[in-house]
Coordinates of C-alpha atoms and ligand atoms in Angstrom, one line a residue:
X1 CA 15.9 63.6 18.0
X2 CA 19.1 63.6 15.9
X3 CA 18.0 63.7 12.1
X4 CA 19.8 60.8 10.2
X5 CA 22.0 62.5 7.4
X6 CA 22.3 60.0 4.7
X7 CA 26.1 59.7 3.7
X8 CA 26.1 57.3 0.8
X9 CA 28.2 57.3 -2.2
X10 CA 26.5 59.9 -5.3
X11 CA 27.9 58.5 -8.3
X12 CA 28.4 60.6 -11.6
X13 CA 26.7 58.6 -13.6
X14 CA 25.5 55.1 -12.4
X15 CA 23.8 52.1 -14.5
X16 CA 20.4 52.0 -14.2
X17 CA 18.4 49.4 -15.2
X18 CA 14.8 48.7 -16.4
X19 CA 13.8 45.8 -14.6
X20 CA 13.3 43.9 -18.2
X21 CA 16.4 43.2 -19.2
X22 CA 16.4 39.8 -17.3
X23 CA 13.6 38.9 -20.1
X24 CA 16.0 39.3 -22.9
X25 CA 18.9 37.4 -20.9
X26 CA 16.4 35.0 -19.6
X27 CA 15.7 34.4 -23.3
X28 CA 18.8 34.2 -24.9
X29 CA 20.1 31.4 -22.3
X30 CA 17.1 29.1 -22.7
X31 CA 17.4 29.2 -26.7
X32 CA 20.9 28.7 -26.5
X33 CA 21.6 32.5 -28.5
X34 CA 24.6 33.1 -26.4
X35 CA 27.1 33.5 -29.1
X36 CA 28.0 34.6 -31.5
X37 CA 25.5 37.4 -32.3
X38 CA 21.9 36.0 -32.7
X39 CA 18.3 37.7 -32.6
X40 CA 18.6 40.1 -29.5
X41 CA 21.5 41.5 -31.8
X42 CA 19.6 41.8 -35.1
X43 CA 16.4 43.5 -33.1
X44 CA 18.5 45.8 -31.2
X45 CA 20.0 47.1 -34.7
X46 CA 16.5 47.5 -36.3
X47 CA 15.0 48.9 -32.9
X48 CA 18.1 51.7 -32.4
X49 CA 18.0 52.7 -36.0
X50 CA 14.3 52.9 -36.4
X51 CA 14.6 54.8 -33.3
X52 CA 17.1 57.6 -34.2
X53 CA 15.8 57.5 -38.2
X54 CA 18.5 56.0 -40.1
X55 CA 19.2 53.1 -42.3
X56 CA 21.0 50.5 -40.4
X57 CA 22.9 50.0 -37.3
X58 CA 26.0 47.8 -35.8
X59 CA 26.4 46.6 -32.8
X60 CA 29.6 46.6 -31.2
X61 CA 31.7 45.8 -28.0
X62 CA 32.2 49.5 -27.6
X63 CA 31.7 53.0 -28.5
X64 CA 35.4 53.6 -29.1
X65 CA 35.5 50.1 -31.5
X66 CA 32.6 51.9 -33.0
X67 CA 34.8 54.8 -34.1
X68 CA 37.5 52.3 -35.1
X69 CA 35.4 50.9 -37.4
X70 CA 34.5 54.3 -38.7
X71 CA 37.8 55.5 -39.8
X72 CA 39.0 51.9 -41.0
X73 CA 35.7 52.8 -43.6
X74 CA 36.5 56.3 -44.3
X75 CA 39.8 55.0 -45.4
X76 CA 42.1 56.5 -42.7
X77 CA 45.6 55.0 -42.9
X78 CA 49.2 56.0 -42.2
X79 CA 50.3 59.5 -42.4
X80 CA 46.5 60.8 -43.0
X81 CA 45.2 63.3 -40.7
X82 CA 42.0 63.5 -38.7
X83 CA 40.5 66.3 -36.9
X84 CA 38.6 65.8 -34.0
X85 CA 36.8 68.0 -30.8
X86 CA 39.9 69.0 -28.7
X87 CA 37.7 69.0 -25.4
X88 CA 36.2 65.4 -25.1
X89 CA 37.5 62.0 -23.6
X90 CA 40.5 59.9 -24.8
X91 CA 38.4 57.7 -26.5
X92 CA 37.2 60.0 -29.2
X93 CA 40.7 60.4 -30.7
X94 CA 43.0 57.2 -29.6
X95 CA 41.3 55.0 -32.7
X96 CA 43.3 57.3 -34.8
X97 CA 46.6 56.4 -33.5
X98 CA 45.2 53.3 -33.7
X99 CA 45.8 53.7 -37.7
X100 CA 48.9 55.6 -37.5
X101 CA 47.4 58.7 -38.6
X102 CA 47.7 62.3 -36.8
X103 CA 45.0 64.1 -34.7
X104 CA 44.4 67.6 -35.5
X105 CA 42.4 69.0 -32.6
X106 CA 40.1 71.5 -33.0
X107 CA 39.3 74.1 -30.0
X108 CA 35.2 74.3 -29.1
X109 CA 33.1 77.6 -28.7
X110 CA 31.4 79.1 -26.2
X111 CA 27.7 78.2 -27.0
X112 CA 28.0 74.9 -27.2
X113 CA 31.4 73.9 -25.9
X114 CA 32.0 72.0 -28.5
X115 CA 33.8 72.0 -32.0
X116 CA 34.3 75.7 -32.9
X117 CA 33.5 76.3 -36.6
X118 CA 35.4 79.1 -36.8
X119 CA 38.7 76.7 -35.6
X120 CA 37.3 74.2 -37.8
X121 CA 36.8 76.5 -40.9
X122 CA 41.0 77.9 -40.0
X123 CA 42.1 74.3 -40.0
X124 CA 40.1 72.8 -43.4
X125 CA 41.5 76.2 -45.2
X126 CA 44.9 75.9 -44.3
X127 CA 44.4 71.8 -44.6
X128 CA 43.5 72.8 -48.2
X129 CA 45.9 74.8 -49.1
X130 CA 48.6 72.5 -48.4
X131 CA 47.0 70.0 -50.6
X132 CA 46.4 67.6 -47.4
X133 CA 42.5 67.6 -45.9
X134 CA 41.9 65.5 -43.3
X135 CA 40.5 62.1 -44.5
X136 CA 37.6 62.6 -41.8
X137 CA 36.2 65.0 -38.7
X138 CA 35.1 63.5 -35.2
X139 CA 32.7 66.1 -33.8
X140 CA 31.6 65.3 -30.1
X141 CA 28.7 66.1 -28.5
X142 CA 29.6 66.9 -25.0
X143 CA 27.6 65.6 -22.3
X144 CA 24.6 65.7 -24.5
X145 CA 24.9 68.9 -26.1
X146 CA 24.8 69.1 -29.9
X147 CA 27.7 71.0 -31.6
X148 CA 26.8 73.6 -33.9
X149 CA 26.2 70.9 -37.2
X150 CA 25.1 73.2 -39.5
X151 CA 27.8 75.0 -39.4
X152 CA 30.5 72.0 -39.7
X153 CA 28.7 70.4 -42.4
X154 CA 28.3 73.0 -44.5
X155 CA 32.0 73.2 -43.8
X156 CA 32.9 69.7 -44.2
X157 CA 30.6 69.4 -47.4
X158 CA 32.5 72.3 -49.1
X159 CA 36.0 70.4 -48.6
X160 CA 34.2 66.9 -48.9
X161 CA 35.7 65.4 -45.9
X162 CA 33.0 62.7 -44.4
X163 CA 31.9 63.7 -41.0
X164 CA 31.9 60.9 -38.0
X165 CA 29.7 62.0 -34.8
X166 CA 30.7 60.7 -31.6
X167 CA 27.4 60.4 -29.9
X168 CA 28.9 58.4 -27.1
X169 CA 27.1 61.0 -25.0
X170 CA 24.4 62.0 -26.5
X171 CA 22.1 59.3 -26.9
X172 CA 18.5 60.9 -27.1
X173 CA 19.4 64.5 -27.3
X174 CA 18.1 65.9 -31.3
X175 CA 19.2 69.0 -33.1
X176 CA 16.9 70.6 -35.4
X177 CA 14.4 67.8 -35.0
X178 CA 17.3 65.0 -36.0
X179 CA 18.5 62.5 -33.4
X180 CA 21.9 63.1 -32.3
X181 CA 24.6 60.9 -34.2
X182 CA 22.2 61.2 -37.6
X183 CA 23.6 63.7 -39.0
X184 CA 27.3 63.0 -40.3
X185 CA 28.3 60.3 -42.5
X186 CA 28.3 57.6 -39.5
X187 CA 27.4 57.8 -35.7
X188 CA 28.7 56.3 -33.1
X189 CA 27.2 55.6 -29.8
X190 CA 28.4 53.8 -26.4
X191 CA 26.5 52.1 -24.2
X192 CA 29.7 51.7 -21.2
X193 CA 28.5 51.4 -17.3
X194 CA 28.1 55.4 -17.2
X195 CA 26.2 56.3 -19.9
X196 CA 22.9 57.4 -20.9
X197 CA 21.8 53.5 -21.2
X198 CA 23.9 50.5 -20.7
X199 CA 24.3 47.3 -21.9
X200 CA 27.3 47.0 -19.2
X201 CA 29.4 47.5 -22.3
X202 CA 29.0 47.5 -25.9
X203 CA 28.5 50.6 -28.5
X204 CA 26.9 50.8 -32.3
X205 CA 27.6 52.3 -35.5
X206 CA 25.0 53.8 -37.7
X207 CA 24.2 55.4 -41.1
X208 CA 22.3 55.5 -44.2
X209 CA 25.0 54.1 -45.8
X210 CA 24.0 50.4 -45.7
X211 CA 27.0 49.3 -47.5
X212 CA 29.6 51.2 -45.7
X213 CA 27.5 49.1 -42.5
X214 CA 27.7 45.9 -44.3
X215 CA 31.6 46.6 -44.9
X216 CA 31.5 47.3 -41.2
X217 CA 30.2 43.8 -39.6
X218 CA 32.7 42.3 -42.3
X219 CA 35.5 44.0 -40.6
X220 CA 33.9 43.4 -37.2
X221 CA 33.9 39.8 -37.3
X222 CA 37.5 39.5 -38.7
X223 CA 37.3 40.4 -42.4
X224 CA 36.4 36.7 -43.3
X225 CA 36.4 36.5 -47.4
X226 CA 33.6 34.7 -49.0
X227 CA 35.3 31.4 -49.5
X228 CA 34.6 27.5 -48.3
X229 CA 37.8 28.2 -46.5
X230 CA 39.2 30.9 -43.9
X231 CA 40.1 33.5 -46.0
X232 CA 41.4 36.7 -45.3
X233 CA 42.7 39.7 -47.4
X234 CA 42.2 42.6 -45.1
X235 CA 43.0 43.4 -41.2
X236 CA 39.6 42.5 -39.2
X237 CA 38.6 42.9 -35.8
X238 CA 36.4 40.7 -33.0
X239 CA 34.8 43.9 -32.8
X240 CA 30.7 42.6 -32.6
X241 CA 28.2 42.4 -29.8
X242 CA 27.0 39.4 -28.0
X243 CA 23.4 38.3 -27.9
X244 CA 23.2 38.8 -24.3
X245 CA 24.8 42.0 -23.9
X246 CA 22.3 42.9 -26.8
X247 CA 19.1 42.1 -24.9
X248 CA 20.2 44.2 -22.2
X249 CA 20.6 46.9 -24.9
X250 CA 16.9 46.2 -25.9
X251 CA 15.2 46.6 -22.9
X252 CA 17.4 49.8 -22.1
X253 CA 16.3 51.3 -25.7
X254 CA 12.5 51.0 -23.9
X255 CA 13.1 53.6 -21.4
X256 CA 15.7 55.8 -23.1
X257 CA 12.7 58.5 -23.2
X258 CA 12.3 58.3 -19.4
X259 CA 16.5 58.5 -19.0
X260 CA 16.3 61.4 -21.0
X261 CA 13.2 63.3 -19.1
X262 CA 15.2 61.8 -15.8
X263 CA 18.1 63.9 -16.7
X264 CA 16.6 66.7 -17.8
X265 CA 15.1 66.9 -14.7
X266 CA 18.4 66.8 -12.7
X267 CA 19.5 69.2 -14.6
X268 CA 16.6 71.7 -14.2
X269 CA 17.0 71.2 -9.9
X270 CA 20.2 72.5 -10.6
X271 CA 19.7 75.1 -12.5
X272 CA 16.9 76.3 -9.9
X273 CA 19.1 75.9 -7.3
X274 CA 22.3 76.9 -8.1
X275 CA 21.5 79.5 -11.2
X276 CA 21.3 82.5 -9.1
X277 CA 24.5 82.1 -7.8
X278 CA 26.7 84.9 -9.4
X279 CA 29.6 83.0 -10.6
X280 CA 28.0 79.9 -11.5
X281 CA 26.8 79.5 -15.1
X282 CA 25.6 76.0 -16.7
X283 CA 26.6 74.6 -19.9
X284 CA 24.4 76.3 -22.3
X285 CA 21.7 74.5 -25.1
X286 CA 21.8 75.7 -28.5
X287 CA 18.5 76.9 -29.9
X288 CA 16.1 74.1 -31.7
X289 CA 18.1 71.5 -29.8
X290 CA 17.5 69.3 -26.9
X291 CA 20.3 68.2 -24.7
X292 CA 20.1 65.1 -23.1
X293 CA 21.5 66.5 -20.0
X294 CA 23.7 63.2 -20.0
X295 CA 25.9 65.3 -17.3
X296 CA 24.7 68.4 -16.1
X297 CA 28.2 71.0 -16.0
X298 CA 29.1 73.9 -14.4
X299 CA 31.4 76.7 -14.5
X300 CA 32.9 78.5 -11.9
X301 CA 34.4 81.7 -11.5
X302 CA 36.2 82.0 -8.6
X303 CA 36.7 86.0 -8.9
X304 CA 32.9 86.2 -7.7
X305 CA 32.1 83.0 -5.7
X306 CA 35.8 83.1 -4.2
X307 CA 36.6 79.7 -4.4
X308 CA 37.8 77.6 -7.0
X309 CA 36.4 74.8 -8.8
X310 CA 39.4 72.4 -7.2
X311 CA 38.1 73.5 -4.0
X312 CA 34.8 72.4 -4.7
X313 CA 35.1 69.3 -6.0
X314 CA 37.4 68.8 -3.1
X315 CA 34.8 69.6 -0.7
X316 CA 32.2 67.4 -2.5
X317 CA 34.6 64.3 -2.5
X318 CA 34.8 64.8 1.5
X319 CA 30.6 64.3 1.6
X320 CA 31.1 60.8 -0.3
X321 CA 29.6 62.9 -3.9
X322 CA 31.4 62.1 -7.0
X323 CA 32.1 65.5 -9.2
X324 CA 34.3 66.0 -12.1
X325 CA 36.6 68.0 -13.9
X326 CA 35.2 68.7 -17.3
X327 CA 37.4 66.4 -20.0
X328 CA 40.8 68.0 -20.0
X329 CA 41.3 68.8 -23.2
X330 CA 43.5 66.2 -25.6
X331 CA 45.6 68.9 -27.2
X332 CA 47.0 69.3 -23.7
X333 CA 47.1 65.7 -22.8
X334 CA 51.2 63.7 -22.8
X335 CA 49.8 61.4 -25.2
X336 CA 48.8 63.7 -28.3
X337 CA 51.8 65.9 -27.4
X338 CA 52.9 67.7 -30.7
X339 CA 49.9 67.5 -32.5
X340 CA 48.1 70.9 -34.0
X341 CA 45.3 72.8 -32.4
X342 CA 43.5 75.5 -33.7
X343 CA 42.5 77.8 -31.2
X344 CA 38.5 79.2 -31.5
X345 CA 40.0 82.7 -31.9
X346 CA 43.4 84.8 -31.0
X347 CA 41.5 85.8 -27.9
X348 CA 39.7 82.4 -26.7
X349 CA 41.2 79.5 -26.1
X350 CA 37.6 78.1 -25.0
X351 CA 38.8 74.4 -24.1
X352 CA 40.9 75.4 -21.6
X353 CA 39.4 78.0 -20.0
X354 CA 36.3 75.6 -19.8
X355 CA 38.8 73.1 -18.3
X356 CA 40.2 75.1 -16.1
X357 CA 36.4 76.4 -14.6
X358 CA 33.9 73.3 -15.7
X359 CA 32.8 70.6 -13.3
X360 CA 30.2 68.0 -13.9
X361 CA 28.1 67.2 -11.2
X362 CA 26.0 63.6 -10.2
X363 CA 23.6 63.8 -13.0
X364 CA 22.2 60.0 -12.8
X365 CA 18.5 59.4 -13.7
X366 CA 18.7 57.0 -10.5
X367 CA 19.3 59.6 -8.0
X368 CA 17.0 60.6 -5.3
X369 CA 16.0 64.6 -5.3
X370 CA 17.3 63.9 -1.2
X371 CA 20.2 62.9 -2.9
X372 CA 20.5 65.6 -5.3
X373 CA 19.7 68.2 -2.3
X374 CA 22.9 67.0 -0.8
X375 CA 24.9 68.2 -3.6
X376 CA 23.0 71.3 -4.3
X377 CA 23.9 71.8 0.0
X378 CA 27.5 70.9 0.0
X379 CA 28.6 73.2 -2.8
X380 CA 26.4 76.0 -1.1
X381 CA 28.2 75.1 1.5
X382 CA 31.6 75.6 0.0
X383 CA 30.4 79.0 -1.5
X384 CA 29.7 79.7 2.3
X385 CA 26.0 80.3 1.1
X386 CA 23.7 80.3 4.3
X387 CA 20.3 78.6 3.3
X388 CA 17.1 79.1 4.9
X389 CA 17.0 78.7 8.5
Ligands
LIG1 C1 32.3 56.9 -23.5 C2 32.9 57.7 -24.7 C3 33.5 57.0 -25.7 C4 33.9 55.6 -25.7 O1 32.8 54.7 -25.5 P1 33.2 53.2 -24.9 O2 31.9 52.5 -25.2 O3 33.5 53.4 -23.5 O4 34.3 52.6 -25.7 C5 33.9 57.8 -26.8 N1 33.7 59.1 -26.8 C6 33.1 59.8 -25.8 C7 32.9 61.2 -26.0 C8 32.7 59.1 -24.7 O5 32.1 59.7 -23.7

């Protein structure tokens, strides 16, 4: 009997939902909370920051408004610089050209792949001594992974230059017993199609800062003046969540835990499979962290396995599975051409050497382990790896 090979699609990263998030709609259309804002939106806030341990939260249409929003409060305008993680997606870094101001992109390091704070310490000294610090520091958290946060607040805190985390990622994942995105001045989360949960779009904006959160939902719902009139002294935005967008949110937030276990659990088929493979090695976690393997990534070296990384993606794409390149990084991107980068050290230029070897691999908390086996097959395929017989 022919065995039936199953040949469809492996996603990334896919949406997957709860099953409850048609109460919350169901809810919001029979009272009539469609819009603007409304209760799902006020309980999602209080649910996500009681969750992660801070203050307050803002909802938002995105995770990259989110960071908008964050620099508009930290003050960023025309001509001031930010630094931000070099290796990361578009998103992190375009809200500052939204402002008019310059990114300064800093390299990552090898134990976390993200922001090195050796670059960082480099760029705030020199920064300094030309009488210009940056008026604020984006540190990613890469597929989950914390950055080294000790290190670049003890940093940032020296120079006083506020720190924004873009948690788009990393939803879930702590550091030294602190959710991710808790940590800086303000964190910023994203809850897009492919991330950790989804509320098909939408992000949020959190701190203990309950002011600077208050000045954000002012700017978020077009910097309306307290007047019996429209009134407007300041640029606003149309920036805020809807009510049924946030029920979906709220009924995601109840199985984050289980996303989080899901993808940890991807991750650890991989690393069972795949780890003893010389020439593969997986994106490391930082001691007293927890990733939350939001994307489980790989690097290559194609002196031992004898292919490269192109070649397996490739190869993947053929079998209907979806692999990345890890980001490529924005210092090399057309867009950001020109702007500074300081390298982790003269010998390591981690971001692209990670760009040139990383790929992320279908890491949903919806795939099947029959599913998963497919991948771990294909690229032991590629390696020409004969399995078991
Ligand atoms: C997804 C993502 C964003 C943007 O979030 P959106 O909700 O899609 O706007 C920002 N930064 C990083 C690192 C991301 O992965």
């Amino acid at each position: 009997m022919a065995v039936k090979t199953n040949n469809e699609r492996v996603y990334l990263s896919s949406p997957h939902l709860s099953g409850n998030e048609k109460k919350y709609i169901l809810e919001a259309l029979e009272t009539n909370w469609v819009a603007p804002l409304g209760p799902n939106v006020d309980a999602f806030e209080r649910e996500m920051a009681a969750y992660i341990g801070v203050e307050d939260a803002v909802a938002v249409s995105s995770g990259t408004a989110a960071i908008h929003l964050a620099l508009r409060l930290l003050g960023v305008e025309k001509g001031d610089e930010v630094f931000c993680s070099s290796l990361t997606f578009v998103a992190s870094a375009n809200p500052i050209l939204y402002e008019g101001a310059e990114p300064v992109f800093i390299d990552s390091e090898p134990e976390t792949w993200n922001m090195s704070p050796q670059a960082l310490e480099r760029a705030l000294l020199e920064a300094y001594q030309v009488g210009k610090l940056p008026k604020a520091v984006i540190v990613v958290h890469l597929y989950g992974q914390n950055a080294k946060m000790d290190e670049i607040m003890s940093l940032c805190n020296y120079y006083n230059v506020p720190v924004i985390e873009d948690s788009a990622e990393s939803l879930g994942a702590y550091y030294n017993g602190k959710a991710s995105g808790t940590i800086g001045k303000l964190g910023v989360y994203s809850f897009n199609g492919n991330k950790i949960i989804t509320t098909s779009g939408g992000g949020m904006l959190v701190s203990n800062d309950i002011e600077l959160l208050n000045k954000a939902r002012f700017l978020a719902t077009q910097a309306r003046d307290n007047a019996p009139h429209y009134q407007h002294s300041e640029i606003g935005y149309n920036y805020r969540m809807s009510n049924i967008l946030a029920g979906v949110g709220r009924a995601q937030l109840g199985v984050l835990e289980e996303r989080v276990q899901a993808r940890r659990l991807v991750f650890e088929r991989y690393y069972k499979q795949l780890s003893g493979i010389n020439g593969i090695n997986f994106m490391p976690e930082l001691e007293n962290t927890k990733s939350n393997r939001w994307l489980t990534a790989i690097t290559i070296d194609e002196s031992q396995v004898g292919v490269s990384k192109k070649v397996i993606v490739e190869s993947l794409g053929r079998e209907n599975i979806e692999a990345r390149s890890v980001w490529k990084p924005l210092h090399m991107q057309p867009l950001f051409l020109g702007a500074r980068y300081y390298q982790h050290n003269t010998y390591d230029n981690v971001s692209e050497r990670l760009f040139k070897v990383g790929i992320c691999l279908p890491s949903g908390s919806n795939m099947t382990e029959e599913d998963q086996m497919r991948v771990i097959h294909c690229i032991k395929k590629s390696l020409r790896i004969e399995e078991g017989v």
